[in-house]
Coordinates of C-alpha atoms and ligand atoms in Angstrom, one line a residue:
M1 CA -5.1 13.6 8.8
N2 CA -8.7 12.9 8.7
D3 CA -9.7 9.7 10.4
P4 CA -12.2 7.8 8.2
K5 CA -13.0 5.5 11.2
S6 CA -15.4 8.0 12.6
L7 CA -17.1 8.7 9.3
Q8 CA -19.9 6.2 9.7
H9 CA -21.3 7.3 13.0
S10 CA -20.7 11.0 12.9
K11 CA -23.1 13.5 11.6
E12 CA -20.4 16.1 11.2
I13 CA -19.0 16.5 7.7
R14 CA -15.7 14.6 7.4
T15 CA -13.1 14.8 4.6
L16 CA -11.4 11.8 3.0
N17 CA -8.3 12.9 1.2
I18 CA -7.4 11.0 -1.9
A19 CA -4.2 11.0 -4.0
L20 CA -4.1 9.7 -7.5
V21 CA -1.1 7.8 -8.8
G22 CA -1.9 7.9 -12.5
M23 CA -4.6 9.9 -14.0
G24 CA -5.5 8.6 -17.4
T25 CA -9.0 7.4 -18.5
V26 CA -10.0 6.0 -15.1
G27 CA -8.6 8.9 -13.0
K28 CA -10.3 11.5 -15.2
G29 CA -13.5 9.6 -15.0
L30 CA -13.2 9.4 -11.2
L31 CA -12.7 13.2 -10.8
E32 CA -15.8 13.7 -13.0
I33 CA -17.9 11.4 -10.9
L34 CA -16.6 13.0 -7.7
T35 CA -17.5 16.4 -9.0
Q36 CA -20.9 15.3 -10.2
K37 CA -21.7 13.5 -6.9
A38 CA -20.2 16.1 -4.6
T39 CA -23.6 17.3 -3.3
W40 CA -24.9 13.7 -2.9
L41 CA -21.8 12.8 -0.9
L42 CA -22.3 15.7 1.3
T43 CA -26.0 15.4 1.9
E44 CA -26.3 11.6 1.9
R45 CA -23.0 10.6 3.4
N46 CA -21.8 13.7 5.2
L47 CA -18.6 13.2 3.2
Q48 CA -16.3 15.5 1.3
I49 CA -13.7 13.9 -0.9
G50 CA -10.6 16.1 -1.0
V51 CA -7.9 15.7 -3.7
S52 CA -4.6 16.0 -1.8
G53 CA -2.4 15.1 -4.8
I54 CA -2.1 13.8 -8.3
I55 CA 1.0 12.3 -9.9
T56 CA 1.3 11.1 -13.5
R57 CA 4.3 10.0 -15.5
N58 CA 4.5 12.8 -18.0
N59 CA 2.4 15.6 -16.4
G60 CA 4.3 15.7 -13.1
V61 CA 3.2 16.3 -9.5
F62 CA 0.2 18.2 -8.2
N63 CA -0.1 18.5 -4.5
A64 CA -1.9 20.8 -2.0
E65 CA 0.3 23.7 -2.9
N66 CA -0.1 23.5 -6.7
I67 CA -3.1 21.3 -7.4
E68 CA -4.9 24.3 -8.8
E69 CA -2.2 24.4 -11.4
V70 CA -3.8 21.4 -13.1
L71 CA -5.9 24.2 -14.5
A72 CA -2.9 26.0 -15.8
P73 CA -0.9 23.2 -17.4
S74 CA 2.2 25.2 -18.4
Q75 CA 3.1 25.6 -14.7
A76 CA 3.0 21.9 -13.8
V77 CA 6.1 20.5 -12.0
K78 CA 7.7 17.8 -14.0
F79 CA 9.0 14.5 -12.5
S80 CA 12.6 15.5 -13.4
Q81 CA 12.3 18.9 -11.9
K82 CA 10.4 18.0 -8.8
K83 CA 12.0 19.0 -5.5
H84 CA 11.8 16.3 -2.9
T85 CA 9.9 17.5 0.1
S86 CA 10.6 16.4 3.6
A87 CA 8.0 15.1 5.9
A88 CA 8.2 18.3 7.9
E89 CA 7.5 20.3 4.8
H90 CA 4.6 18.0 4.0
T91 CA 2.8 18.8 7.2
A92 CA 3.1 22.5 6.6
T93 CA 1.3 22.3 3.3
P94 CA -2.1 23.9 2.8
P95 CA -5.3 21.7 3.0
P96 CA -6.3 19.7 0.0
T97 CA -8.7 20.9 -2.7
I98 CA -12.3 19.9 -2.1
L99 CA -14.1 18.9 -5.3
A100 CA -17.3 20.8 -5.7
Q101 CA -19.8 21.2 -8.4
T102 CA -18.1 24.1 -10.1
P103 CA -17.1 24.4 -13.7
K104 CA -13.6 25.1 -12.5
Y105 CA -13.0 21.5 -11.4
N106 CA -14.9 20.0 -14.3
S107 CA -12.1 21.3 -16.4
I108 CA -9.5 19.2 -14.6
T109 CA -10.5 16.3 -16.8
T110 CA -9.7 18.1 -20.0
T111 CA -6.6 20.1 -19.3
L112 CA -4.3 17.2 -18.6
H113 CA -4.5 16.2 -22.2
T114 CA -2.6 19.2 -23.3
Q115 CA 0.6 18.7 -21.3
P116 CA 3.9 18.0 -22.9
T117 CA 5.1 14.4 -22.8
R118 CA 8.3 12.9 -21.5
P119 CA 10.8 12.6 -24.3
E120 CA 10.9 9.2 -26.0
I121 CA 13.8 6.9 -25.1
H122 CA 15.7 5.4 -28.1
S123 CA 17.7 2.3 -28.3
T124 CA 19.5 0.3 -31.0
T125 CA 18.2 -3.1 -32.0
A126 CA 20.3 -6.3 -31.9
A127 CA 19.5 -7.0 -35.6
N128 CA 20.4 -3.5 -36.7
P129 CA 22.7 -1.7 -34.3
T130 CA 22.5 1.6 -36.1
A131 CA 18.7 1.7 -36.2
T132 CA 16.9 3.3 -33.3
V133 CA 13.6 2.1 -32.1
A134 CA 11.2 4.3 -30.2
E135 CA 10.3 2.5 -26.9
T136 CA 7.1 2.8 -25.0
P137 CA 8.1 4.6 -21.8
H138 CA 7.0 1.9 -19.5
N139 CA 8.8 1.6 -16.2
E140 CA 10.1 -1.9 -16.9
E141 CA 11.9 -0.6 -20.0
L142 CA 13.7 2.3 -18.5
T143 CA 17.3 2.1 -17.3
A144 CA 17.8 1.3 -13.6
Q145 CA 18.8 4.9 -12.9
E146 CA 15.8 6.4 -14.7
Q147 CA 13.4 3.9 -13.1
R148 CA 14.9 4.5 -9.6
S149 CA 14.5 8.3 -9.7
E150 CA 10.9 8.0 -11.1
L151 CA 9.9 5.5 -8.6
D152 CA 11.5 7.5 -5.8
D153 CA 9.4 10.5 -6.8
V154 CA 6.2 8.5 -6.6
L155 CA 7.1 6.8 -3.3
D156 CA 7.9 10.2 -1.9
F157 CA 4.6 11.5 -3.1
I158 CA 2.7 8.6 -1.6
A159 CA 4.3 9.2 1.8
N160 CA 2.7 12.7 2.1
P161 CA 0.7 12.4 5.4
L162 CA -2.1 14.5 3.9
H163 CA -3.2 11.5 1.7
D164 CA -5.7 9.2 3.5
V165 CA -6.3 7.0 0.4
I166 CA -3.8 6.2 -2.4
I167 CA -5.6 5.5 -5.7
E168 CA -3.3 3.5 -7.9
L169 CA -4.3 3.9 -11.6
T170 CA -1.1 3.2 -13.6
P171 CA -1.2 0.8 -16.5
T172 CA -1.4 -3.0 -15.9
I173 CA 2.0 -4.4 -16.6
I174 CA 3.3 -7.9 -15.9
A175 CA 7.1 -8.2 -15.6
K176 CA 9.7 -10.6 -14.2
T177 CA 10.7 -8.1 -11.5
P178 CA 8.3 -6.3 -9.1
T179 CA 6.5 -3.6 -11.0
A180 CA 6.3 0.0 -10.1
A181 CA 2.6 -0.4 -9.4
F182 CA 3.3 -3.2 -6.9
R183 CA 5.9 -0.9 -5.2
H184 CA 3.4 2.0 -5.0
I185 CA 0.8 -0.2 -3.3
E186 CA 3.2 -2.0 -1.0
H187 CA 4.7 1.4 0.1
A188 CA 1.3 2.9 0.8
L189 CA 0.2 -0.1 2.8
K190 CA 3.4 -0.2 4.8
L191 CA 2.6 3.4 5.7
S192 CA -0.9 2.2 6.8
K193 CA -2.6 4.1 4.0
N194 CA -5.7 2.8 2.5
V195 CA -5.3 1.7 -1.2
I196 CA -7.8 1.5 -4.0
T197 CA -6.7 0.3 -7.3
A198 CA -8.1 -0.7 -10.8
N199 CA -4.7 -2.2 -11.7
K200 CA -4.9 -5.9 -12.2
G201 CA -1.2 -6.7 -12.1
P202 CA -0.3 -6.2 -8.5
I203 CA -3.5 -7.9 -7.3
A204 CA -3.2 -10.9 -9.6
E205 CA 0.5 -11.4 -8.8
H206 CA 0.8 -10.4 -5.2
Y207 CA -2.7 -10.5 -3.6
D208 CA -1.7 -12.6 -0.6
P209 CA 1.3 -10.6 0.6
L210 CA -0.4 -7.3 -0.1
N211 CA -3.6 -8.3 1.7
Q212 CA -1.6 -9.6 4.6
L213 CA 0.3 -6.2 4.7
A214 CA -3.1 -4.3 4.7
Q215 CA -4.4 -6.5 7.6
S216 CA -1.3 -6.2 9.7
N217 CA -1.2 -2.4 9.2
H218 CA -4.9 -2.0 9.8
C219 CA -5.7 -0.4 6.5
N220 CA -7.7 -1.5 3.4
L221 CA -6.8 -2.8 0.0
L222 CA -9.8 -2.5 -2.4
F223 CA -10.0 -3.3 -6.1
E224 CA -13.6 -3.5 -7.3
A225 CA -12.6 -2.1 -10.7
T226 CA -10.1 -4.8 -11.5
V227 CA -12.7 -7.3 -12.7
L228 CA -15.8 -6.2 -14.7
S229 CA -14.9 -2.5 -14.0
G230 CA -17.7 -0.9 -12.1
T231 CA -20.1 -3.8 -12.5
P232 CA -20.2 -5.3 -8.9
V233 CA -18.3 -8.4 -8.4
F234 CA -16.4 -8.2 -5.1
N235 CA -19.1 -6.3 -3.4
L236 CA -21.7 -8.6 -4.8
H237 CA -19.9 -11.6 -3.5
K238 CA -19.1 -10.1 -0.1
Y239 CA -22.5 -8.6 0.6
A240 CA -25.3 -10.0 -1.7
L241 CA -23.9 -13.5 -1.8
A242 CA -22.7 -13.6 1.8
G243 CA -22.8 -17.1 3.3
T244 CA -23.1 -18.9 0.0
K245 CA -20.3 -21.3 -1.1
L246 CA -19.0 -21.1 -4.6
H247 CA -18.6 -24.4 -6.4
A248 CA -17.3 -22.8 -9.6
L249 CA -17.3 -19.6 -11.5
E250 CA -17.0 -18.9 -15.2
G251 CA -17.0 -15.6 -17.0
V252 CA -16.5 -13.5 -20.1
L253 CA -13.8 -11.3 -18.5
N254 CA -12.3 -9.4 -21.4
G255 CA -14.4 -6.8 -23.2
T256 CA -12.0 -6.2 -26.1
S257 CA -11.8 -9.8 -27.1
N258 CA -15.5 -10.3 -26.7
F259 CA -16.1 -7.1 -28.8
I260 CA -13.8 -8.5 -31.5
L261 CA -15.5 -12.0 -31.5
D262 CA -18.9 -10.3 -31.7
K263 CA -17.8 -8.2 -34.7
M264 CA -16.2 -11.2 -36.4
T265 CA -19.6 -13.0 -36.1
H266 CA -21.0 -10.2 -38.2
G267 CA -18.3 -10.7 -40.9
V268 CA -15.8 -8.0 -39.8
S269 CA -12.1 -9.0 -40.0
Y270 CA -10.0 -9.5 -36.9
R271 CA -7.8 -6.5 -37.7
E272 CA -10.7 -4.2 -38.5
A273 CA -12.4 -5.2 -35.2
L274 CA -9.3 -4.7 -33.2
K275 CA -8.8 -1.2 -34.7
E276 CA -12.4 -0.3 -33.8
A277 CA -11.9 -1.6 -30.2
Q278 CA -8.8 0.7 -29.9
T279 CA -10.6 3.7 -31.4
L280 CA -13.5 3.2 -28.9
G281 CA -11.0 3.1 -26.0
Y282 CA -11.8 -0.5 -25.0
A283 CA -8.4 -2.0 -25.5
E284 CA -5.6 -1.9 -22.8
S285 CA -2.7 0.4 -23.5
D286 CA -0.9 -2.8 -24.7
P287 CA -3.7 -4.6 -26.6
S288 CA -1.7 -7.8 -26.7
Y289 CA -2.9 -8.3 -23.1
D290 CA -6.5 -8.4 -24.3
I291 CA -5.9 -10.5 -27.5
S292 CA -3.6 -13.1 -26.0
G293 CA -5.9 -13.9 -23.1
K294 CA -3.5 -12.5 -20.5
D295 CA -5.9 -9.9 -19.3
A296 CA -8.6 -12.5 -18.8
M297 CA -6.0 -14.7 -17.1
L298 CA -5.1 -11.9 -14.6
K299 CA -8.8 -11.5 -13.8
T300 CA -9.3 -15.2 -13.4
V301 CA -6.4 -15.3 -11.0
I302 CA -7.8 -12.4 -9.0
L303 CA -11.2 -14.2 -8.7
A304 CA -9.5 -17.5 -7.8
K305 CA -7.4 -15.9 -5.1
T306 CA -10.2 -13.9 -3.5
F307 CA -13.2 -16.2 -3.8
F308 CA -11.8 -19.8 -3.6
T309 CA -9.8 -21.9 -1.2
G310 CA -6.5 -23.2 -2.4
A311 CA -3.1 -22.2 -3.7
I312 CA -2.9 -20.9 -7.2
D313 CA 0.4 -20.4 -9.1
F314 CA 0.0 -17.2 -11.0
A315 CA 2.6 -18.2 -13.6
A316 CA 1.0 -21.7 -14.2
V317 CA -2.5 -20.7 -15.0
P318 CA -3.1 -21.9 -18.6
Y319 CA -4.6 -19.3 -21.0
E320 CA -5.2 -18.8 -24.7
G321 CA -6.3 -15.8 -26.8
I322 CA -8.5 -15.1 -29.8
D323 CA -5.8 -14.2 -32.3
K324 CA -5.7 -17.6 -34.1
L325 CA -9.4 -17.7 -34.7
T326 CA -10.6 -17.3 -38.3
L327 CA -13.7 -15.9 -39.8
A328 CA -14.4 -19.3 -41.3
A329 CA -14.3 -21.0 -37.9
I330 CA -16.7 -18.5 -36.5
K331 CA -19.1 -18.9 -39.4
S332 CA -19.1 -22.6 -39.1
A333 CA -19.7 -22.4 -35.4
H334 CA -22.6 -20.1 -36.0
A335 CA -24.2 -22.6 -38.5
E336 CA -24.1 -25.1 -35.6
H337 CA -26.0 -22.7 -33.3
T338 CA -22.8 -22.1 -31.2
C339 CA -20.5 -19.2 -30.7
Y340 CA -16.9 -18.8 -29.5
K341 CA -16.3 -17.1 -26.2
L342 CA -13.1 -16.5 -24.3
I343 CA -14.0 -17.9 -20.9
G344 CA -12.2 -17.8 -17.6
R345 CA -13.2 -20.8 -15.4
I346 CA -12.4 -21.6 -11.8
E347 CA -13.5 -24.7 -9.9
Q348 CA -13.2 -25.7 -6.3
K349 CA -12.0 -29.3 -6.8
T350 CA -11.6 -30.3 -3.2
E351 CA -11.9 -28.4 0.1
T352 CA -8.3 -27.1 -0.5
T353 CA -7.6 -27.3 -4.2
I354 CA -8.8 -25.3 -7.2
S355 CA -8.4 -25.3 -10.9
A356 CA -8.3 -22.2 -13.1
Q357 CA -7.8 -21.6 -16.8
V358 CA -8.8 -19.3 -19.7
V359 CA -10.1 -21.1 -22.8
L360 CA -11.5 -20.1 -26.1
K361 CA -14.6 -22.3 -26.1
K362 CA -17.6 -23.0 -28.4
I363 CA -20.8 -22.7 -26.4
P364 CA -24.4 -23.2 -27.5
F365 CA -26.6 -20.1 -28.1
S366 CA -28.7 -21.2 -25.1
H367 CA -25.7 -20.8 -22.7
P368 CA -26.1 -17.8 -20.4
L369 CA -22.7 -16.4 -21.6
A370 CA -23.6 -16.7 -25.3
S371 CA -25.8 -13.6 -25.1
V372 CA -23.0 -11.4 -23.7
T373 CA -22.1 -9.3 -26.7
G374 CA -20.0 -6.2 -27.6
N375 CA -17.6 -5.1 -24.9
F376 CA -19.9 -6.5 -22.1
N377 CA -18.5 -8.9 -19.5
A378 CA -20.3 -11.4 -17.4
I379 CA -19.8 -13.9 -14.6
N380 CA -21.8 -17.0 -13.6
F381 CA -21.4 -17.7 -9.9
E382 CA -22.3 -21.3 -9.3
T383 CA -23.4 -21.3 -5.6
D384 CA -24.6 -23.9 -3.1
L385 CA -27.7 -22.0 -2.0
L386 CA -28.8 -20.0 -5.0
G387 CA -27.8 -22.1 -8.0
T388 CA -26.3 -20.0 -10.7
I389 CA -26.3 -16.2 -10.4
T390 CA -25.2 -14.3 -13.5
V391 CA -24.0 -10.7 -13.4
V392 CA -23.6 -8.8 -16.7
G393 CA -22.2 -5.3 -17.3
K394 CA -19.7 -3.2 -19.2
G395 CA -16.2 -4.5 -18.6
A396 CA -14.4 -1.3 -19.5
G397 CA -14.8 2.4 -20.1
K398 CA -14.1 5.7 -18.4
F399 CA -17.1 5.9 -16.1
T400 CA -17.6 2.2 -15.7
A401 CA -14.1 1.7 -14.3
A402 CA -14.1 4.9 -12.4
Y403 CA -17.4 3.9 -10.7
G404 CA -15.6 0.8 -9.4
V405 CA -13.1 3.1 -7.7
F406 CA -15.8 5.5 -6.5
N407 CA -17.7 2.6 -5.0
D408 CA -14.6 1.4 -3.1
L409 CA -14.3 4.9 -1.7
L410 CA -17.9 4.6 -0.4
T411 CA -17.0 1.2 1.1
L412 CA -14.0 2.7 2.7
S413 CA -15.9 5.5 4.2
K414 CA -18.4 3.0 5.7
T415 CA -16.1 0.2 6.9
N416 CA -13.5 2.3 8.7
Ligands
LIG501 N1 -9.8 2.0 -18.8 C1 -10.6 1.1 -18.4 O1 -11.7 0.9 -18.9 C2 -10.1 0.2 -17.3 C3 -11.1 -0.7 -16.7 C4 -10.7 -1.5 -15.6 C5 -9.4 -1.4 -15.1 N2 -8.5 -0.6 -15.7 C6 -7.1 -0.5 -15.2 O2 -7.0 0.8 -14.6 C7 -5.6 1.2 -14.7 C8 -5.7 2.6 -15.3 O3 -6.3 2.5 -16.6 P1 -6.4 3.8 -17.5 O4 -7.2 3.3 -18.7 O5 -6.8 5.0 -16.8 O6 -4.9 3.9 -18.0 P2 -4.2 5.1 -18.8 O7 -5.3 6.0 -19.5 O8 -3.2 4.5 -19.7 O9 -3.5 6.1 -17.7 C9 -2.4 5.6 -17.0 C10 -1.9 6.7 -16.1 O10 -0.8 6.2 -15.3 C11 0.3 7.2 -15.4 N3 1.5 6.4 -15.2 C12 2.1 5.5 -16.0 N4 3.2 5.0 -15.4 C13 3.3 5.7 -14.2 C14 4.3 5.7 -13.2 N5 5.3 4.9 -13.2 N6 4.1 6.6 -12.2 C15 3.1 7.4 -12.1 N7 2.1 7.5 -13.1 C16 2.3 6.6 -14.1 C17 0.1 7.8 -16.8 O11 0.8 9.0 -16.8 P3 0.8 10.0 -18.1 O12 -0.7 10.5 -18.2 O13 1.7 11.1 -17.7 O14 1.2 9.2 -19.2 C18 -1.4 7.9 -16.9 O15 -1.8 9.1 -16.2 C19 -4.9 0.2 -15.6 O16 -4.2 -0.7 -14.7 C20 -6.0 -0.6 -16.3 O17 -5.7 -1.9 -16.5 C21 -8.8 0.3 -16.8

């Protein structure tokens, strides 16, 4: 295994091996960025990023032996057919594939689309026991047996000693029981593997124990892409705002709802605007997370847990969405020179207590967040030394989100 600890001071070219758990929009964007920046990484950072594995729910497992088969989709190993490999077999595998600026690897990003999907699971409904309903194949909705074997495959994949960094990019899901994504990250950290994720769920719900696990196992847990995608938030706070104290923070944290509000200001109906957001790829795979305010709540919780001092009960953070807002209400707000924004707000109340919530609020046109339109996001940091600092940027999108992950890879290569 390559030791990223020596990357910073060494002039020799080192390799950091990454493994992707989930390769949808963000994962594909990441491989494109890594391909595009391969020469820059090599010349400016003496760094090669190797891809030692990819696992997705429907496309199967690609590892050092067969990762080139991503280019030949018909030969991909499926989850259900995957042979479990012992640790001894893992160490005997060939070295990982190094991304280079060749057309061959550019095609990785397109071929995964063409793979066959896992069969739909059908169940009867309580109201009509004879009718069958197609279910979304999310982990939490699979039977215990199906979930167990799928999770086992991913955990086994993560354990491969070739992987230096596990990049967790499965969909954000909140459930009553620990999600698969949480188990993926926990497992990797227990094995002292660095983890980078864009997945809000595990960080919002379990930041403290996961961070503790990373510290005690001397590895890193980085998640720049979880809030404002690639627009710097955590790095900005850690480096550019180092030494300042935050009194409060408020932000437009969900691009989809902001896009819809913006469209509605221009007379477009809620339904039409939501449809457009989905077509443009802004909405989460389950858009109810965006619309209900849950996505903004998750981001608010992440910011509260990482930037402020005090306990925060994830399940008790109040939030509301945009789905009840009418065109008429938006029009009348506009006539008063105000606009509606879905705002996440955190305040440091005392040295050890904080408040956090997500509210749909009417703000004057002069407010710094009023000018945040479309799928853009923004955060106002209210600091002791600098007053208010506002950062604005795209909150979603293939390259925006993937850049957050890429930037975490650079951080990792410097700080270890
Ligand atoms: N897209 C954005 O702009 C953006 C921005 C910031 C943060 N994020 C977050 O980043 C994460 C990834 O987003 P995305 O847009 O790339 O999602 P996506 O396009 O829906 O892709 C999700 C990937 O996860 C795989 N997957 C699902 N369940 C899995 C499981 N149990 N084990 C292994 N793989 C599994 C899927 O496999 P199949 O391909 O086989 O279905 C797919 O490859 C999400 O948590 C999202 O909230 C996204």
